[in-house]
Short mmCIF file of C-alpha atoms in Angstrom, two decimals:
data_model
loop_
_atom_site.label_atom_id
_atom_site.label_comp_id
_atom_site.label_asym_id
_atom_site.label_seq_id
_atom_site.Cartn_x
_atom_site.Cartn_y
_atom_site.Cartn_z
CA MET A 1 -17.53 -11.26 9.95
CA CYS A 2 -16.95 -14.57 8.21
CA CYS A 3 -15.78 -12.88 5.03
CA LEU A 4 -13.06 -11.08 6.99
CA VAL A 5 -11.87 -14.42 8.34
CA THR A 6 -11.88 -16.01 4.91
CA ALA A 7 -9.97 -13.06 3.47
CA ARG A 8 -7.30 -13.46 6.11
CA VAL A 9 -7.12 -17.20 5.59
CA ARG A 10 -6.75 -16.69 1.85
CA ARG A 11 -4.01 -14.15 2.35
CA LEU A 12 -2.05 -16.63 4.48
CA ARG A 13 -2.50 -19.30 1.88
CA CYS A 14 -1.33 -16.89 -0.76
CA SER A 15 1.96 -16.07 0.99
CA CYS A 16 3.09 -19.65 1.59
CA SER A 17 1.61 -21.07 -1.56
CA SER A 18 3.88 -18.87 -3.68
CA SER A 19 6.96 -20.61 -2.24
CA ILE A 20 5.32 -24.00 -2.74
CA ARG A 21 4.45 -22.93 -6.24
CA ASP A 22 8.05 -21.92 -6.94
CA ALA A 23 9.35 -25.21 -5.56
CA ALA A 24 6.84 -27.20 -7.58
CA HIS A 25 7.69 -25.36 -10.72
CA VAL A 26 11.43 -25.86 -10.26
CA ALA A 27 10.78 -29.56 -9.77
CA HIS A 28 8.63 -29.87 -12.87
CA GLY A 29 10.78 -27.53 -14.90
CA VAL A 30 7.73 -25.49 -15.77
CA ARG A 31 8.42 -21.81 -15.88
CA ASN A 32 5.70 -19.79 -14.25
CA GLY A 33 4.95 -16.62 -16.15
CA ASN A 34 6.33 -14.52 -13.31
CA ASP A 35 9.99 -14.08 -14.17
CA SER A 36 11.23 -10.55 -14.75
CA LEU A 37 10.67 -10.70 -18.51
CA THR A 38 6.89 -11.11 -18.61
CA PRO A 39 5.16 -7.92 -19.59
CA LEU A 40 3.59 -6.79 -16.34
CA ALA A 41 1.00 -4.13 -15.96
CA GLN A 42 2.43 -3.20 -12.59
CA THR A 43 0.22 -0.33 -12.45
CA THR A 44 -2.27 1.86 -10.69
CA ILE A 45 -5.97 1.23 -11.26
CA MET A 46 -8.95 2.74 -9.53
CA ALA A 47 -12.72 2.69 -9.59
CA VAL A 48 -15.28 4.85 -7.74
CA GLU A 49 -19.06 4.49 -7.52
CA PHE A 50 -21.26 7.54 -7.77
CA ASP A 51 -24.99 7.98 -7.90
CA GLY A 52 -25.87 6.91 -11.43
CA GLY A 53 -22.70 5.09 -12.45
CA VAL A 54 -19.02 4.49 -11.90
CA VAL A 55 -15.80 6.28 -12.77
CA ILE A 56 -12.80 4.08 -13.58
CA GLY A 57 -9.22 5.10 -14.19
CA ALA A 58 -5.79 3.63 -14.91
CA ASP A 59 -2.26 4.68 -15.83
CA SER A 60 -0.80 3.54 -19.15
CA ARG A 61 2.57 1.88 -18.52
CA THR A 62 3.46 -1.78 -19.29
CA THR A 63 6.96 -2.88 -18.31
CA THR A 64 9.18 -5.84 -19.24
CA GLY A 65 11.81 -5.69 -16.53
CA ALA A 66 13.13 -2.13 -16.62
CA TYR A 67 12.00 -1.39 -20.19
CA ILE A 68 8.64 0.23 -20.82
CA ALA A 69 7.16 -2.04 -23.46
CA ASN A 70 4.12 0.14 -24.04
CA ARG A 71 3.74 3.67 -22.70
CA VAL A 72 0.18 4.15 -23.96
CA THR A 73 -1.48 0.93 -22.79
CA ASP A 74 -5.22 0.83 -22.38
CA LYS A 75 -5.87 -1.07 -19.16
CA LEU A 76 -9.59 -0.31 -19.13
CA THR A 77 -11.03 -3.23 -21.05
CA PRO A 78 -14.70 -3.45 -22.07
CA ILE A 79 -16.34 -6.72 -21.06
CA HIS A 80 -19.82 -5.77 -22.09
CA GLU A 81 -21.61 -2.62 -23.16
CA ARG A 82 -21.76 -1.14 -19.64
CA ILE A 83 -19.26 -3.33 -17.80
CA PHE A 84 -15.51 -2.66 -17.82
CA CYS A 85 -12.58 -4.21 -16.06
CA CYS A 86 -9.35 -2.58 -14.92
CA ARG A 87 -6.38 -4.92 -15.36
CA SER A 88 -3.24 -5.18 -13.23
CA GLY A 89 -0.64 -7.93 -12.95
CA SER A 90 0.61 -10.02 -15.84
CA ALA A 91 -0.50 -8.49 -19.14
CA ALA A 92 -0.85 -11.86 -20.86
CA ASP A 93 -2.85 -13.42 -18.02
CA THR A 94 -5.26 -10.51 -17.65
CA GLN A 95 -5.82 -10.22 -21.39
CA ALA A 96 -6.57 -13.93 -21.61
CA ILE A 97 -8.94 -13.81 -18.62
CA SER A 98 -10.75 -10.75 -20.01
CA ASP A 99 -11.20 -12.44 -23.37
CA ALA A 100 -12.59 -15.57 -21.74
CA VAL A 101 -14.98 -13.64 -19.49
CA THR A 102 -16.11 -11.43 -22.40
CA TYR A 103 -17.07 -14.55 -24.30
CA GLN A 104 -18.83 -16.17 -21.35
CA LEU A 105 -20.70 -13.00 -20.42
CA GLY A 106 -21.74 -12.35 -24.02
CA PHE A 107 -23.10 -15.86 -24.30
CA HIS A 108 -24.93 -15.52 -20.98
CA SER A 109 -26.43 -12.18 -22.04
CA ILE A 110 -27.69 -13.61 -25.33
CA GLU A 111 -29.23 -16.58 -23.51
CA LEU A 112 -31.00 -14.29 -21.03
CA ASP A 113 -31.89 -11.78 -23.74
CA GLU A 114 -31.11 -8.90 -21.39
CA PRO A 115 -28.02 -6.96 -20.33
CA PRO A 116 -25.94 -8.86 -17.75
CA LEU A 117 -25.45 -7.79 -14.13
CA VAL A 118 -22.09 -6.41 -12.98
CA GLN A 119 -22.19 -8.96 -10.18
CA THR A 120 -22.34 -11.76 -12.76
CA ALA A 121 -19.28 -10.43 -14.55
CA ALA A 122 -17.43 -10.08 -11.25
CA ASN A 123 -18.29 -13.65 -10.31
CA LEU A 124 -17.04 -14.96 -13.66
CA PHE A 125 -13.72 -13.19 -13.04
CA ARG A 126 -13.56 -14.57 -9.54
CA GLU A 127 -14.28 -18.14 -10.71
CA MET A 128 -11.39 -18.02 -13.14
CA CYS A 129 -8.95 -16.17 -10.87
CA TYR A 130 -9.60 -18.50 -7.93
CA ARG A 131 -9.62 -21.76 -9.86
CA TYR A 132 -6.31 -21.03 -11.57
CA ARG A 133 -4.81 -18.96 -8.77
CA GLU A 134 -1.52 -20.93 -8.81
CA GLU A 135 -0.89 -20.25 -12.48
CA LEU A 136 -2.21 -16.73 -12.82
CA MET A 137 -1.05 -13.36 -11.61
CA ALA A 138 -4.01 -11.03 -12.05
CA GLY A 139 -5.53 -8.27 -9.94
CA ILE A 140 -8.75 -7.05 -11.51
CA ILE A 141 -11.33 -4.40 -10.65
CA VAL A 142 -14.72 -4.98 -12.31
CA ALA A 143 -16.96 -1.92 -12.57
CA GLY A 144 -20.10 -1.04 -14.45
CA TRP A 145 -23.73 -0.05 -14.42
CA ASP A 146 -26.81 -2.25 -14.52
CA LYS A 147 -30.49 -1.54 -14.06
CA ARG A 148 -30.90 -3.53 -10.85
CA ARG A 149 -28.26 -1.95 -8.62
CA GLY A 150 -26.91 1.03 -10.57
CA GLY A 151 -23.18 1.72 -10.50
CA GLN A 152 -21.10 -1.00 -8.79
CA VAL A 153 -17.41 -1.66 -8.17
CA TYR A 154 -16.17 -5.17 -7.39
CA THR A 155 -12.55 -6.00 -6.71
CA VAL A 156 -10.94 -9.37 -7.48
CA PRO A 157 -7.34 -9.15 -6.22
CA VAL A 158 -4.55 -11.76 -6.69
CA GLY A 159 -5.76 -15.03 -5.19
CA GLY A 160 -9.36 -14.75 -6.25
CA MET A 161 -11.25 -12.95 -3.49
CA LEU A 162 -14.38 -11.07 -4.50
CA THR A 163 -15.74 -8.10 -2.63
CA ARG A 164 -17.85 -5.07 -3.45
CA GLN A 165 -16.49 -1.68 -2.42
CA PRO A 166 -17.64 1.90 -3.11
CA VAL A 167 -14.08 2.85 -4.02
CA SER A 168 -11.26 0.48 -4.90
CA VAL A 169 -7.62 0.92 -5.90
CA GLY A 170 -5.27 -1.74 -7.20
CA GLY A 171 -1.87 -2.42 -8.68
CA SER A 172 1.62 -1.65 -7.45
CA GLY A 173 0.98 2.10 -7.24
CA SER A 174 -2.07 1.70 -5.05
CA SER A 175 0.06 1.36 -1.92
CA TYR A 176 1.02 5.02 -2.23
CA ILE A 177 -2.50 6.38 -2.38
CA TYR A 178 -4.45 4.47 0.27
CA GLY A 179 -4.05 7.42 2.62
CA TYR A 180 -5.17 9.91 0.01
CA VAL A 181 -8.18 7.82 -1.00
CA ASP A 182 -9.24 7.08 2.59
CA SER A 183 -9.08 10.71 3.60
CA ASN A 184 -10.58 12.28 0.48
CA TYR A 185 -13.37 9.89 -0.44
CA ARG A 186 -16.84 11.11 0.45
CA ALA A 187 -20.07 9.27 -0.25
CA HIS A 188 -22.52 10.78 -2.75
CA MET A 189 -19.96 12.65 -4.87
CA SER A 190 -21.06 13.92 -8.26
CA LYS A 191 -19.65 12.60 -11.54
CA GLU A 192 -17.27 15.55 -11.99
CA GLU A 193 -16.04 15.28 -8.40
CA CYS A 194 -15.36 11.58 -8.91
CA LEU A 195 -13.43 12.26 -12.12
CA GLN A 196 -11.33 14.90 -10.35
CA PHE A 197 -10.75 12.57 -7.37
CA THR A 198 -9.67 9.67 -9.59
CA ALA A 199 -7.38 11.80 -11.76
CA GLN A 200 -5.66 13.27 -8.71
CA ALA A 201 -5.25 9.93 -6.96
CA LEU A 202 -3.75 8.35 -10.09
CA SER A 203 -1.40 11.32 -10.60
CA LEU A 204 -0.11 10.97 -7.05
CA ALA A 205 0.49 7.26 -7.52
CA MET A 206 2.24 7.78 -10.87
CA GLU A 207 4.44 10.41 -9.28
CA ARG A 208 5.79 7.97 -6.68
CA ASP A 209 5.54 4.55 -8.28
CA GLY A 210 8.18 3.73 -10.89
CA SER A 211 6.01 1.07 -12.49
CA SER A 212 3.13 3.49 -13.17
CA GLY A 213 3.21 6.37 -15.57
CA GLY A 214 2.32 7.69 -19.00
CA VAL A 215 -1.15 9.12 -19.37
CA VAL A 216 -4.23 8.79 -17.20
CA ARG A 217 -7.10 6.99 -18.90
CA LEU A 218 -10.55 7.64 -17.44
CA ALA A 219 -13.99 6.31 -18.26
CA VAL A 220 -17.45 7.07 -16.94
CA ILE A 221 -20.02 4.26 -17.18
CA SER A 222 -23.65 5.12 -16.60
CA GLU A 223 -27.12 4.44 -17.88
CA HIS A 224 -26.37 6.70 -20.85
CA GLY A 225 -23.35 4.70 -21.97
CA VAL A 226 -19.58 5.01 -21.71
CA GLU A 227 -17.62 8.25 -21.90
CA ARG A 228 -13.83 7.91 -22.23
CA ARG A 229 -11.21 10.55 -21.50
CA VAL A 230 -7.43 10.79 -21.60
CA VAL A 231 -5.38 13.17 -19.46
CA ALA A 232 -1.97 13.62 -21.05
CA GLY A 233 1.23 13.77 -19.01
CA ASN A 234 1.65 17.51 -19.13
CA GLN A 235 -1.97 18.11 -18.12
CA LEU A 236 -1.84 16.00 -14.96
CA PRO A 237 -2.59 17.86 -11.72
CA SER A 238 0.63 18.60 -9.85
CA PHE A 239 0.87 18.71 -6.11
CA SER A 240 4.26 19.37 -4.64
CA ALA A 241 6.73 22.09 -5.47
CA ILE A 242 9.70 19.71 -4.93
CA MET B 1 -16.33 -24.80 -29.49
CA ALA B 2 -16.22 -24.78 -33.27
CA LEU B 3 -13.54 -22.53 -34.71
CA SER B 4 -13.67 -21.28 -38.24
CA HIS B 5 -9.92 -21.49 -38.74
CA VAL B 6 -8.83 -24.95 -37.59
CA PHE B 7 -9.82 -28.48 -38.51
CA GLU B 8 -9.09 -30.03 -35.13
CA THR B 9 -9.78 -28.05 -31.98
CA PRO B 10 -6.61 -27.92 -29.88
CA VAL B 11 -6.46 -30.31 -26.95
CA SER B 12 -6.00 -28.50 -23.66
CA GLY B 13 -2.57 -28.63 -22.05
CA PHE B 14 0.90 -28.69 -23.53
CA ASN B 15 2.22 -30.84 -26.31
CA PHE B 16 5.78 -31.78 -25.46
CA GLU B 17 6.11 -34.74 -27.84
CA ASN B 18 9.18 -33.22 -29.46
CA SER B 19 10.97 -32.85 -26.13
CA THR B 20 10.57 -36.58 -25.37
CA ARG B 21 11.64 -37.39 -28.91
CA ASN B 22 14.78 -35.25 -28.52
CA ILE B 23 15.69 -36.97 -25.25
CA LEU B 24 15.24 -40.41 -26.86
CA LEU B 25 17.38 -39.41 -29.83
CA GLU B 26 20.12 -38.08 -27.58
CA ASN B 27 20.23 -41.34 -25.66
CA VAL B 28 20.34 -43.43 -28.84
CA LEU B 29 23.07 -41.41 -30.60
CA ASP B 30 26.52 -42.05 -29.05
CA GLU B 31 24.99 -42.87 -25.66
CA GLY B 32 24.19 -39.31 -24.84
CA LYS B 33 27.48 -37.75 -26.01
CA THR B 34 25.81 -35.96 -28.93
CA LYS B 35 23.50 -33.25 -27.71
CA ALA B 36 20.57 -31.87 -29.64
CA PRO B 37 21.51 -28.65 -31.48
CA LYS B 38 20.98 -25.51 -29.42
CA PRO B 39 18.04 -23.39 -30.53
CA LEU B 40 19.13 -20.64 -32.87
CA LYS B 41 18.34 -17.23 -31.46
CA THR B 42 18.09 -14.54 -34.05
CA GLY B 43 19.38 -11.57 -31.99
CA THR B 44 17.46 -9.15 -34.04
CA THR B 45 16.26 -5.68 -34.74
CA ILE B 46 12.75 -5.50 -36.14
CA ALA B 47 10.52 -2.46 -36.43
CA GLY B 48 7.15 -1.44 -37.78
CA VAL B 49 5.43 1.86 -38.48
CA VAL B 50 1.87 2.76 -39.49
CA TYR B 51 1.82 5.51 -42.10
CA LYS B 52 -0.87 7.27 -44.10
CA ASN B 53 -1.63 4.55 -46.63
CA GLY B 54 -0.47 1.40 -44.88
CA VAL B 55 2.20 -0.24 -42.78
CA VAL B 56 5.99 -0.46 -43.21
CA LEU B 57 7.80 -3.39 -41.57
CA GLY B 58 11.58 -3.65 -41.40
CA ALA B 59 14.12 -6.19 -40.19
CA ASP B 60 17.83 -6.91 -40.24
CA THR B 61 19.07 -10.21 -41.71
CA ARG B 62 21.55 -11.68 -39.26
CA ALA B 63 20.96 -15.01 -37.53
CA THR B 64 23.51 -15.89 -34.85
CA SER B 65 24.45 -19.18 -33.22
CA SER B 66 26.25 -17.99 -30.07
CA GLU B 67 29.05 -15.79 -31.41
CA VAL B 68 29.07 -17.00 -35.01
CA VAL B 69 26.84 -15.52 -37.69
CA ALA B 70 24.97 -18.57 -38.89
CA ASP B 71 23.00 -16.88 -41.65
CA LYS B 72 23.78 -13.51 -43.24
CA THR B 73 20.59 -13.33 -45.28
CA CYS B 74 17.97 -14.66 -42.91
CA ALA B 75 14.43 -13.62 -43.82
CA LYS B 76 12.72 -12.33 -40.69
CA ILE B 77 9.61 -10.89 -42.30
CA HIS B 78 7.22 -13.80 -42.72
CA TYR B 79 4.18 -14.08 -44.94
CA ILE B 80 0.91 -14.55 -43.09
CA ALA B 81 -1.73 -13.57 -45.62
CA PRO B 82 -1.68 -11.49 -48.82
CA ASN B 83 -2.36 -8.41 -46.73
CA ILE B 84 -0.63 -9.38 -43.47
CA TYR B 85 3.09 -9.87 -42.75
CA CYS B 86 4.83 -10.64 -39.48
CA CYS B 87 8.35 -9.85 -38.21
CA GLY B 88 9.72 -12.33 -35.71
CA ALA B 89 12.35 -12.01 -32.98
CA GLY B 90 13.44 -14.59 -30.43
CA THR B 91 14.05 -18.25 -31.17
CA ALA B 92 14.22 -18.65 -34.96
CA ALA B 93 12.43 -22.00 -35.11
CA ASP B 94 9.62 -20.81 -32.88
CA THR B 95 8.93 -17.70 -34.94
CA GLU B 96 9.07 -19.70 -38.21
CA LYS B 97 6.72 -22.41 -37.09
CA THR B 98 4.28 -20.18 -35.27
CA THR B 99 3.94 -17.89 -38.27
CA ASP B 100 3.58 -20.89 -40.60
CA LEU B 101 0.83 -22.28 -38.38
CA LEU B 102 -0.88 -18.90 -38.28
CA SER B 103 -0.66 -18.57 -42.06
CA SER B 104 -2.20 -22.02 -42.60
CA ASN B 105 -4.99 -21.33 -40.13
CA LEU B 106 -5.84 -18.03 -41.80
CA THR B 107 -5.95 -19.70 -45.22
CA ILE B 108 -8.40 -22.27 -43.82
CA PHE B 109 -10.46 -19.43 -42.41
CA SER B 110 -10.49 -17.58 -45.75
CA MET B 111 -11.66 -20.69 -47.55
CA ASN B 112 -14.32 -21.48 -44.96
CA SER B 113 -15.78 -18.02 -44.68
CA GLY B 114 -15.01 -16.45 -48.04
CA ARG B 115 -13.56 -13.38 -46.31
CA ASN B 116 -10.10 -11.84 -46.31
CA PRO B 117 -8.47 -12.24 -42.92
CA ARG B 118 -8.23 -9.24 -40.60
CA VAL B 119 -5.08 -8.31 -38.73
CA VAL B 120 -6.89 -8.40 -35.38
CA MET B 121 -7.89 -12.02 -36.06
CA ALA B 122 -4.28 -12.97 -36.76
CA ALA B 123 -3.24 -11.27 -33.53
CA ASN B 124 -5.95 -13.08 -31.55
CA ILE B 125 -4.98 -16.50 -32.93
CA LEU B 126 -1.31 -15.83 -32.10
CA GLN B 127 -2.28 -14.76 -28.63
CA ASP B 128 -4.26 -18.00 -28.14
CA ILE B 129 -1.36 -20.20 -29.27
CA LEU B 130 1.31 -18.41 -27.25
CA PHE B 131 -0.74 -18.09 -24.05
CA ARG B 132 -1.53 -21.80 -24.15
CA TYR B 133 2.21 -22.57 -24.05
CA ARG B 134 2.86 -20.09 -21.22
CA GLY B 135 6.03 -18.58 -22.63
CA MET B 136 7.66 -21.85 -23.70
CA ILE B 137 7.47 -20.71 -27.32
CA GLY B 138 10.05 -17.91 -27.56
CA ALA B 139 8.37 -15.83 -30.24
CA ASN B 140 8.24 -12.03 -30.09
CA LEU B 141 6.23 -10.94 -33.09
CA ILE B 142 5.34 -7.69 -34.82
CA LEU B 143 2.21 -8.23 -36.85
CA GLY B 144 1.34 -5.63 -39.46
CA GLY B 145 -1.21 -5.43 -42.20
CA VAL B 146 -3.94 -3.59 -44.00
CA ASP B 147 -7.54 -4.77 -44.07
CA CYS B 148 -11.01 -3.34 -44.60
CA THR B 149 -10.91 -1.68 -41.16
CA GLY B 150 -7.65 0.19 -41.74
CA ASN B 151 -3.88 -0.07 -41.20
CA HIS B 152 -2.86 -1.98 -38.08
CA LEU B 153 0.29 -2.86 -36.17
CA TYR B 154 0.26 -5.30 -33.25
CA ARG B 155 2.95 -6.59 -30.92
CA VAL B 156 2.42 -10.13 -29.57
CA GLY B 157 4.71 -11.24 -26.75
CA PRO B 158 5.85 -14.80 -25.96
CA PHE B 159 3.55 -15.07 -22.94
CA GLY B 160 0.53 -14.11 -25.00
CA SER B 161 0.19 -10.39 -24.37
CA MET B 162 -0.93 -8.15 -27.19
CA ASP B 163 -0.46 -4.41 -27.75
CA LYS B 164 -1.87 -2.30 -30.55
CA VAL B 165 0.49 0.58 -31.29
CA PRO B 166 1.31 2.99 -34.13
CA TYR B 167 5.07 2.26 -34.10
CA LEU B 168 7.14 -0.51 -32.62
CA ALA B 169 10.60 -2.03 -32.36
CA MET B 170 11.55 -5.43 -30.95
CA GLY B 171 14.51 -7.74 -30.61
CA SER B 172 17.90 -7.24 -28.99
CA GLY B 173 18.44 -4.00 -30.91
CA ASP B 174 15.08 -2.54 -29.97
CA LEU B 175 16.36 0.11 -27.59
CA ALA B 176 18.40 1.84 -30.28
CA ALA B 177 15.65 1.49 -32.89
CA MET B 178 13.02 2.76 -30.46
CA GLY B 179 15.10 5.88 -29.87
CA ILE B 180 14.96 6.74 -33.57
CA LEU B 181 11.25 5.96 -33.77
CA GLU B 182 10.34 7.99 -30.68
CA ASP B 183 12.25 10.95 -32.08
CA ARG B 184 10.95 11.04 -35.64
CA PHE B 185 7.59 9.30 -35.74
CA LYS B 186 4.62 11.41 -36.85
CA VAL B 187 1.08 10.31 -37.64
CA ASN B 188 0.06 10.05 -41.31
CA MET B 189 3.55 10.13 -42.78
CA GLU B 190 4.14 9.71 -46.49
CA VAL B 191 5.57 6.43 -47.75
CA GLU B 192 9.11 7.64 -48.45
CA GLU B 193 9.39 9.25 -45.04
CA ALA B 194 8.09 6.07 -43.38
CA LYS B 195 10.54 3.88 -45.30
CA THR B 196 13.46 6.12 -44.34
CA LEU B 197 12.37 6.13 -40.71
CA VAL B 198 12.15 2.32 -40.48
CA CYS B 199 15.42 1.91 -42.35
CA ASP B 200 17.18 4.32 -40.01
CA ALA B 201 15.69 2.59 -36.97
CA ILE B 202 16.96 -0.82 -38.10
CA HIS B 203 20.30 0.75 -38.98
CA ALA B 204 20.59 2.13 -35.44
CA GLY B 205 19.91 -1.36 -34.12
CA ILE B 206 22.54 -2.85 -36.43
CA MET B 207 25.16 -0.30 -35.35
CA THR B 208 24.59 -0.69 -31.61
CA ASP B 209 23.72 -4.37 -31.24
CA LEU B 210 26.11 -7.23 -31.96
CA GLY B 211 23.28 -9.64 -32.64
CA SER B 212 21.89 -7.56 -35.53
CA GLY B 213 23.58 -6.84 -38.78
CA ASN B 214 24.04 -7.38 -42.51
CA ASN B 215 21.23 -6.22 -44.76
CA ILE B 216 17.96 -4.41 -44.08
CA ASP B 217 14.72 -5.84 -45.48
CA LEU B 218 11.61 -3.72 -45.84
CA CYS B 219 8.02 -4.73 -46.44
CA ILE B 220 5.51 -2.06 -47.41
CA ILE B 221 1.88 -3.17 -47.16
CA THR B 222 -0.90 -1.06 -48.65
CA ARG B 223 -4.46 -1.67 -49.76
CA ARG B 224 -3.24 -2.10 -53.30
CA GLY B 225 -0.66 -4.74 -52.45
CA VAL B 226 2.64 -5.62 -50.87
CA ASP B 227 6.14 -4.48 -51.80
CA TYR B 228 8.66 -6.83 -50.16
CA ILE B 229 12.07 -5.25 -50.80
CA ARG B 230 14.79 -7.72 -49.96
CA PRO B 231 17.35 -6.29 -49.48
CA TYR B 232 16.37 -2.64 -49.20
CA GLN B 233 19.81 -1.64 -48.08
CA GLU B 234 22.88 -3.83 -48.27
CA SER B 235 25.52 -3.88 -45.61
CA GLU B 236 28.38 -1.42 -46.17
CA TYR B 237 30.79 -3.99 -44.79
CA LYS B 238 30.13 -6.67 -47.37
CA GLN B 239 33.25 -7.97 -49.06
CA ARG B 240 33.45 -9.52 -52.48
CA ARG B 241 35.03 -12.95 -52.73
CA GLN B 242 38.65 -12.63 -53.83
CA GLU B 243 38.72 -15.83 -55.93
CA LYS B 244 36.36 -18.25 -57.53
CA TYR B 245 35.89 -21.37 -55.43
CA LYS B 246 34.46 -23.65 -58.10
CA TYR B 247 36.68 -26.57 -59.13
CA LYS B 248 36.96 -27.74 -62.72
CA PRO B 249 35.94 -31.38 -63.37
CA GLY B 250 39.18 -33.39 -63.32
CA THR B 251 40.84 -31.37 -60.55
CA THR B 252 40.81 -34.39 -58.27
CA PRO B 253 42.81 -37.30 -59.90
CA VAL B 254 41.09 -40.72 -60.03
CA LEU B 255 43.51 -43.45 -58.82
CA THR B 256 41.49 -46.68 -59.12
CA GLU B 257 38.05 -47.66 -60.39
CA ASN B 258 36.14 -50.72 -59.20
CA ILE B 259 32.73 -51.64 -60.66
CA VAL B 260 30.63 -54.25 -58.80
CA PRO B 261 27.45 -55.34 -60.63
CA LEU B 262 24.48 -55.99 -58.32
CA GLU B 263 22.97 -59.47 -58.88
CA LEU B 264 19.23 -59.09 -58.52
CA GLU B 265 16.88 -62.08 -58.69
CA LEU B 266 13.27 -61.60 -59.79
CA VAL B 267 11.28 -63.22 -56.99
CA HIS B 268 7.66 -62.30 -57.60
CA GLU B 269 5.74 -60.53 -60.37
CA MET B 270 2.23 -59.17 -60.05
CA VAL B 271 0.19 -57.15 -62.53
CA GLN B 272 -2.62 -54.96 -61.23
CA THR B 273 -4.84 -53.07 -63.64
CA MET B 274 -5.63 -49.49 -62.66
CA GLU B 275 -9.09 -48.05 -62.89
CA THR B 276 -8.70 -44.92 -64.94
CA ALA B 277 -12.18 -43.54 -65.04
#
């Protein structure tokens, strides 16, 4: 109950703070990295838990304004052996955050002398995204497998909220597939079903969202390790005849 | 955190000492009537391609200052390490200084660790520097090189984003160059094919973009060494000077000569012996 309230409060803060942020930056003459020429991974990212691991997926388009700077981007970034993050938002910001968290998590893991928890990684992301929320534009989904709780998906959207969800979508293309995901997600799907579900959801988003496209990158993280796949543009599932 | 490639760890935050210095200078000179020179933007076409045995980098050689060509033979392919070169687009001073800084840092690293630098390390250091300045440094860089892990090509953007790609074009002429690269790039090309491809890509940029022009420089990096061909292809529109513009001594007549000897007085003499051991 209280987390719903805090989420709403944070969302309100987010909407008015952006105008305050713009005003402050005009006054100080500091350019925020959000003008139309920053490479943005306005994107579609997704992660699904299944029994024994997680399936994560992303499109592969990075845009600078209307130009596609990289049409084969890899937005699924390894943070640790069995923990990945899906990046959306400003490419520079998310790469910098991922690098910082990779270092912190690696150090923590060496200190503990055991593999880190996905929750720890998610909290490190949240710490950074919340503390520097005025300067950063980053929407991140953290997903992985650990021995204590199995496959987990945590989402850290713009603003720095942290919440665990069985299935999470993010990025600009996610708006188009909330209906599809809500109606087609079932608990206790198998690994193959999850892969199919993710690939189809991402294809639908890429079809409708101009800022998402290219290939679909998928990864399965489980106790046995990480398995990566790429679905090329001409092999994507197609839905409508129009 | 100790870093193996710098002597002093960078202080957090921005360093805008030069901006305050510029403002002071402007106020002192002619009470603000003289403005600091505008930053020179290169308006460029640069491209890079990974081929079978290495990396080919190419660039045009025009540097513009608004609508005037300031430099017809500007070198846009900068040395980073014996096995790593970097093409720069954007603000000329920013690309020069950032690549110089990177080169120095990598030399320090090589001396400290006894290893040859890797391209990924150069890309990471660039990313650190540019992200710290949040886009204030206008440097769009193509970093290419060959190291023990293979042939690599990275793009580093001014906000600190990094992409690892097999072929790349940047600068104001990048759309035209990218068209050529997208059409004819193949994996594991031979060296001559790669050189022709990069040359044609830069040529397309030169023909379509006003900010790019003059000669084409190529830099071919392989495990065995670097071949920096400058220029690889000269501009077809180069004209030869019609006359010689050197003046013979005596061309300007001397009207009067006035010699004023300087009277210097020896005030103080001190002898200090040097220890030459």
